[in-house]
Coordinates of N, CA, C and O in Angstrom, one line a residue:
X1 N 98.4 126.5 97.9 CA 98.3 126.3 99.4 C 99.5 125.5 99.8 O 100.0 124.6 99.2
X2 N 100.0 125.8 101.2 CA 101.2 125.4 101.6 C 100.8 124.0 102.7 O 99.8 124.1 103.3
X3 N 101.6 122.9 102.8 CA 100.8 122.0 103.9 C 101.1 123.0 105.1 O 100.6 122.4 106.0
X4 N 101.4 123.7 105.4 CA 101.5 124.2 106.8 C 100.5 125.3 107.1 O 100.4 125.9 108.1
X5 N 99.6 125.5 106.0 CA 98.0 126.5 105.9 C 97.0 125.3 106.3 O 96.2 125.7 107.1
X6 N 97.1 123.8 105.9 CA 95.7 122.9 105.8 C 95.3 122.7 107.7 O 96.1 122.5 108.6
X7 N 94.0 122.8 107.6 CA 93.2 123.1 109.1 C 92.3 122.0 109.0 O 92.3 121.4 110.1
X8 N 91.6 121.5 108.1 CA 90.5 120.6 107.7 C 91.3 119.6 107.0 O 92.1 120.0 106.1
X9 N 91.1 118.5 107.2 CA 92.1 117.0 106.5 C 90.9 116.4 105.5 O 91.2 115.9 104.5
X10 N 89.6 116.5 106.1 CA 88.3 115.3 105.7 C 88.1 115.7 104.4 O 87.3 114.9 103.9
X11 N 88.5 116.9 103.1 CA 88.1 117.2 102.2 C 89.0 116.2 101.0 O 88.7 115.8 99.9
X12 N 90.1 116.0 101.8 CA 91.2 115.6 101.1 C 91.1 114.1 101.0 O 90.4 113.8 101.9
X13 N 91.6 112.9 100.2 CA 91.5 111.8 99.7 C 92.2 111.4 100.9 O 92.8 112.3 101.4
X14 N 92.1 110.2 101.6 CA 92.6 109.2 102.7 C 92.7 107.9 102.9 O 91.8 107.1 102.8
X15 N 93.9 107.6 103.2 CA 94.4 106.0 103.2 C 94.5 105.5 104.8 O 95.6 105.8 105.4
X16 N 93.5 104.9 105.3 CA 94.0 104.5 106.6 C 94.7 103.1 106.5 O 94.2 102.1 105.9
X17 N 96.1 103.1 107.4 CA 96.9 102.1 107.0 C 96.6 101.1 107.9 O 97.3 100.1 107.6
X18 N 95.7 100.9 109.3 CA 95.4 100.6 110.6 C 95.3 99.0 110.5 O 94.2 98.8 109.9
X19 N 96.1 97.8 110.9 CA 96.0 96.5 110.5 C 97.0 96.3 109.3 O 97.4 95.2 108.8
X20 N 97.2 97.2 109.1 CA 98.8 96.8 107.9 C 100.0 96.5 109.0 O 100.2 96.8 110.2
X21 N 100.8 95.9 107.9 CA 102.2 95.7 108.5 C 103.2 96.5 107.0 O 102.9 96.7 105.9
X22 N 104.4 96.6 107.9 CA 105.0 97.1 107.4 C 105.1 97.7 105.7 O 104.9 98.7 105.0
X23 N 105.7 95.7 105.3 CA 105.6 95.9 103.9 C 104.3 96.2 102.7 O 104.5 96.7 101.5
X24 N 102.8 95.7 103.4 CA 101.6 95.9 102.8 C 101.6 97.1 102.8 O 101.4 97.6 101.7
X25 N 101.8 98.1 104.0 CA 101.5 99.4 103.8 C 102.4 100.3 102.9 O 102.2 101.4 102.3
X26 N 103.4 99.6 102.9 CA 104.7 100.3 101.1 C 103.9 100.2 100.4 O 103.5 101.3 99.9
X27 N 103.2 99.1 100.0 CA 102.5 99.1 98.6 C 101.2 99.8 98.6 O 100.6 100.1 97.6
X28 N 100.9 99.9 99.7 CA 99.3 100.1 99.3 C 99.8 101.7 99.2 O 99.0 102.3 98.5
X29 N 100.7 102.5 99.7 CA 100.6 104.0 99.8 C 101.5 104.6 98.7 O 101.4 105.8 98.5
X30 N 102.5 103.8 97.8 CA 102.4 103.7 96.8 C 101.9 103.7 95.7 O 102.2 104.2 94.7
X31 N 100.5 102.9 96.1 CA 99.7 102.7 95.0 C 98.7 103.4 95.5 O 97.6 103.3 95.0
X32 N 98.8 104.1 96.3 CA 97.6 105.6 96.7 C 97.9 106.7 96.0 O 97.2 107.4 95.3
X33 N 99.3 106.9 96.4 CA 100.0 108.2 95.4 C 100.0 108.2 93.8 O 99.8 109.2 93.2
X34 N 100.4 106.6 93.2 CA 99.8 107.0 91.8 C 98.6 107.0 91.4 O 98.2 107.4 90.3
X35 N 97.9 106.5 92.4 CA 96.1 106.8 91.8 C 95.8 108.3 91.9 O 95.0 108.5 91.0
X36 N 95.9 109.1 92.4 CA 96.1 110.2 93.3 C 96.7 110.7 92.1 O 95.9 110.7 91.2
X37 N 97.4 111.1 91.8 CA 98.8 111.6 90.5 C 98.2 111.7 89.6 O 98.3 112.7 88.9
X38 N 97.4 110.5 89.3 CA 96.8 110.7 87.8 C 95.6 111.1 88.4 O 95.3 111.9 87.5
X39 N 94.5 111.1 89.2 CA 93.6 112.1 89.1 C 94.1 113.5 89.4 O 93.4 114.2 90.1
X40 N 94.7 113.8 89.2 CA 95.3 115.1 89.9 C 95.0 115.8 90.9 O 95.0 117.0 90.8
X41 N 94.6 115.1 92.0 CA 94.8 115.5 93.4 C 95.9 115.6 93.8 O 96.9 115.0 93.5
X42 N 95.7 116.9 94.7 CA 97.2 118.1 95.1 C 97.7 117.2 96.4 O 98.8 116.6 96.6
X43 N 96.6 117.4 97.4 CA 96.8 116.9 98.5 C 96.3 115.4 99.1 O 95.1 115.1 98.9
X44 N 97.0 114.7 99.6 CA 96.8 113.4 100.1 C 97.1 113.2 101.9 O 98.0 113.7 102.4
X45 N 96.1 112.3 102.7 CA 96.2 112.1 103.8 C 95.8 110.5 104.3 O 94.9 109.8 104.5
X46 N 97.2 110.7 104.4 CA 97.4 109.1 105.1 C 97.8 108.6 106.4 O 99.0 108.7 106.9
X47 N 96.4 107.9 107.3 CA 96.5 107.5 108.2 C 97.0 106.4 108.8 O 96.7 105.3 108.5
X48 N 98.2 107.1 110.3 CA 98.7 105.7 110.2 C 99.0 105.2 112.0 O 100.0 104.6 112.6
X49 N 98.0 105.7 112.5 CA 97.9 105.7 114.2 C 99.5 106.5 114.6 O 100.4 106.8 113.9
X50 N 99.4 106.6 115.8 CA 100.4 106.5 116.7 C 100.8 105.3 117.0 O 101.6 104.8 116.3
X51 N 100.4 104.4 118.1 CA 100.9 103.0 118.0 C 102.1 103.0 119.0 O 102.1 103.5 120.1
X52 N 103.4 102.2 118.1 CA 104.6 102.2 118.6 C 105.6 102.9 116.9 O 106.8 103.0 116.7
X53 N 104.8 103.1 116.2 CA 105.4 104.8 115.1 C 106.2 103.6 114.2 O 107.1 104.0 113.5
X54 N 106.0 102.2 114.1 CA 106.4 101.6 113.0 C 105.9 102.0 110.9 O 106.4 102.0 109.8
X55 N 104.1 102.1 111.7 CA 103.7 102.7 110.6 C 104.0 103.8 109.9 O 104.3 104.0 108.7
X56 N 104.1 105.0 111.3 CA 104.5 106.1 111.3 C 106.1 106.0 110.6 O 106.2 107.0 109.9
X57 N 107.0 105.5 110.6 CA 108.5 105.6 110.2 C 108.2 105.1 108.6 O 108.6 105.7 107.6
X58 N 107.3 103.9 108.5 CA 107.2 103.1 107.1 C 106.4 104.5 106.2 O 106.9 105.0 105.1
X59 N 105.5 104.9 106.7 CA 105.2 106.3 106.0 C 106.3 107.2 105.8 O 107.1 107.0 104.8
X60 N 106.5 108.1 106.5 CA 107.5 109.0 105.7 C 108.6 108.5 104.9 O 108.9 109.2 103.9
X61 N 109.3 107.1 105.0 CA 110.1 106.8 104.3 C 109.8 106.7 103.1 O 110.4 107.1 102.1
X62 N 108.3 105.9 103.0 CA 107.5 105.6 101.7 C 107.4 107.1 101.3 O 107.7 107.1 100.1
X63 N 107.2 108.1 101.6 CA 106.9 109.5 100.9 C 108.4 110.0 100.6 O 108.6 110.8 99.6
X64 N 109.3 109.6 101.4 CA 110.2 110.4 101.1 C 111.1 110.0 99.7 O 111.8 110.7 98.9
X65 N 110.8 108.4 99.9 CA 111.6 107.6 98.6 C 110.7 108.3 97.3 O 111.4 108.7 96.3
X66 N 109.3 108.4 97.2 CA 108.6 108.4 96.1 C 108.7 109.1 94.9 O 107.5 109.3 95.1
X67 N 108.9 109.6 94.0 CA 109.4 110.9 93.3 C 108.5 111.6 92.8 O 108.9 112.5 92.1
X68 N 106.8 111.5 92.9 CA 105.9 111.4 93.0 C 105.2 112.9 94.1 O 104.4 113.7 93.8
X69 N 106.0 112.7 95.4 CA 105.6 113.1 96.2 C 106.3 114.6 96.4 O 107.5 114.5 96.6
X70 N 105.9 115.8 96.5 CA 106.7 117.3 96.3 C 107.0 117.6 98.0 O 108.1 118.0 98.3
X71 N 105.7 117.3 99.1 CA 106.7 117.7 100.4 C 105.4 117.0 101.5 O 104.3 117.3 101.1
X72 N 105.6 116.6 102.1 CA 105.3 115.8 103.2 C 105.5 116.8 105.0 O 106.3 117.6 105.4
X73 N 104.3 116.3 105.9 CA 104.6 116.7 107.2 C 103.6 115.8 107.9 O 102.8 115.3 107.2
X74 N 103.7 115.6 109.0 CA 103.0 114.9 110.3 C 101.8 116.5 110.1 O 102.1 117.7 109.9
X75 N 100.3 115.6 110.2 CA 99.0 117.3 110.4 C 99.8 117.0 112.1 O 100.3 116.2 112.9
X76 N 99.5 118.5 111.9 CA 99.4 119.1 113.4 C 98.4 119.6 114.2 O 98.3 120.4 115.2
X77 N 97.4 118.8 113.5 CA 96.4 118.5 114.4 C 95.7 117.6 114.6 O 94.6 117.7 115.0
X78 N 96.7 116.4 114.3 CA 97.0 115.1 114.5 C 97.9 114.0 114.2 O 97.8 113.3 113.2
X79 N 99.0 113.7 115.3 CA 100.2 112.8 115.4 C 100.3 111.7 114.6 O 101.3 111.2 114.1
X80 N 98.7 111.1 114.5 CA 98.9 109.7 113.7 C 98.1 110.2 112.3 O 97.4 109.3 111.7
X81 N 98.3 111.3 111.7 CA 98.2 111.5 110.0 C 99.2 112.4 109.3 O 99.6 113.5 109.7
X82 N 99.4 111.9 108.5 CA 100.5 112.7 107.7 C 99.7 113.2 106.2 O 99.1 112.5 105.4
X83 N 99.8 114.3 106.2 CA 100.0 114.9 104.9 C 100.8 115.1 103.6 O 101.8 115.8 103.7
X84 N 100.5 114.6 102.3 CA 101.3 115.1 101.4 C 100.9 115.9 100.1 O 99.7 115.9 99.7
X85 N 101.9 116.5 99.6 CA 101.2 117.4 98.2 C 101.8 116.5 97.2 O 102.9 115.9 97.4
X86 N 101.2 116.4 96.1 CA 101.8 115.5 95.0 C 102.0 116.5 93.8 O 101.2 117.4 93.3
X87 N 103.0 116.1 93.5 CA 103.4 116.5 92.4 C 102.1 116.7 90.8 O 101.3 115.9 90.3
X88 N 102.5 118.1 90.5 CA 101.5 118.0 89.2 C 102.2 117.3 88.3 O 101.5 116.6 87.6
X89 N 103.5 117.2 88.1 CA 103.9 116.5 86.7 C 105.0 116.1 86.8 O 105.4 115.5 85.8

């Protein structure tokens, strides 16, 4: 399954980052992705409001640094969650 097929988010594991700041939310979505990795869940959904998109920027960067993480998008059918697929191995 491609992230650009997912319609339904609620099936998939979720991190809402809502009350974090910046640096807490590196770590905690870091340490979402390797929990995530070793149970071998494909897909991951991490919430991070709209806001003023500081969460929103600390997210993708966090996904994009991770090596962990195979491809990443904003759901599109919601501005404040992003989606990711994790790497099987």
């Amino acid at each position: 399954m491609k992230l650009s097929e997912i319609i339904f988010i609620d099936q998939f594991p979720s991190l809402d980052l809502h009350g974090f700041d910046r640096d807490y939310a590196r770590i905690k979505i870091n340490e979402f992705i390797q929990d995530n990795f070793v149970m071998k869940n494909e897909f991951i959904v991490i919430v991070h409001g709209v806001g003023s998109g500081i969460l929103k920027q600390e997210t993708l960067d966090t996904l994009k640094k991770n090596k962990k993480v195979e491809e990443y998008q904003l759901f599109k059918g919601n501005i404040g969650c992003t989606i990711a697929k994790i790497k099987k191995k």
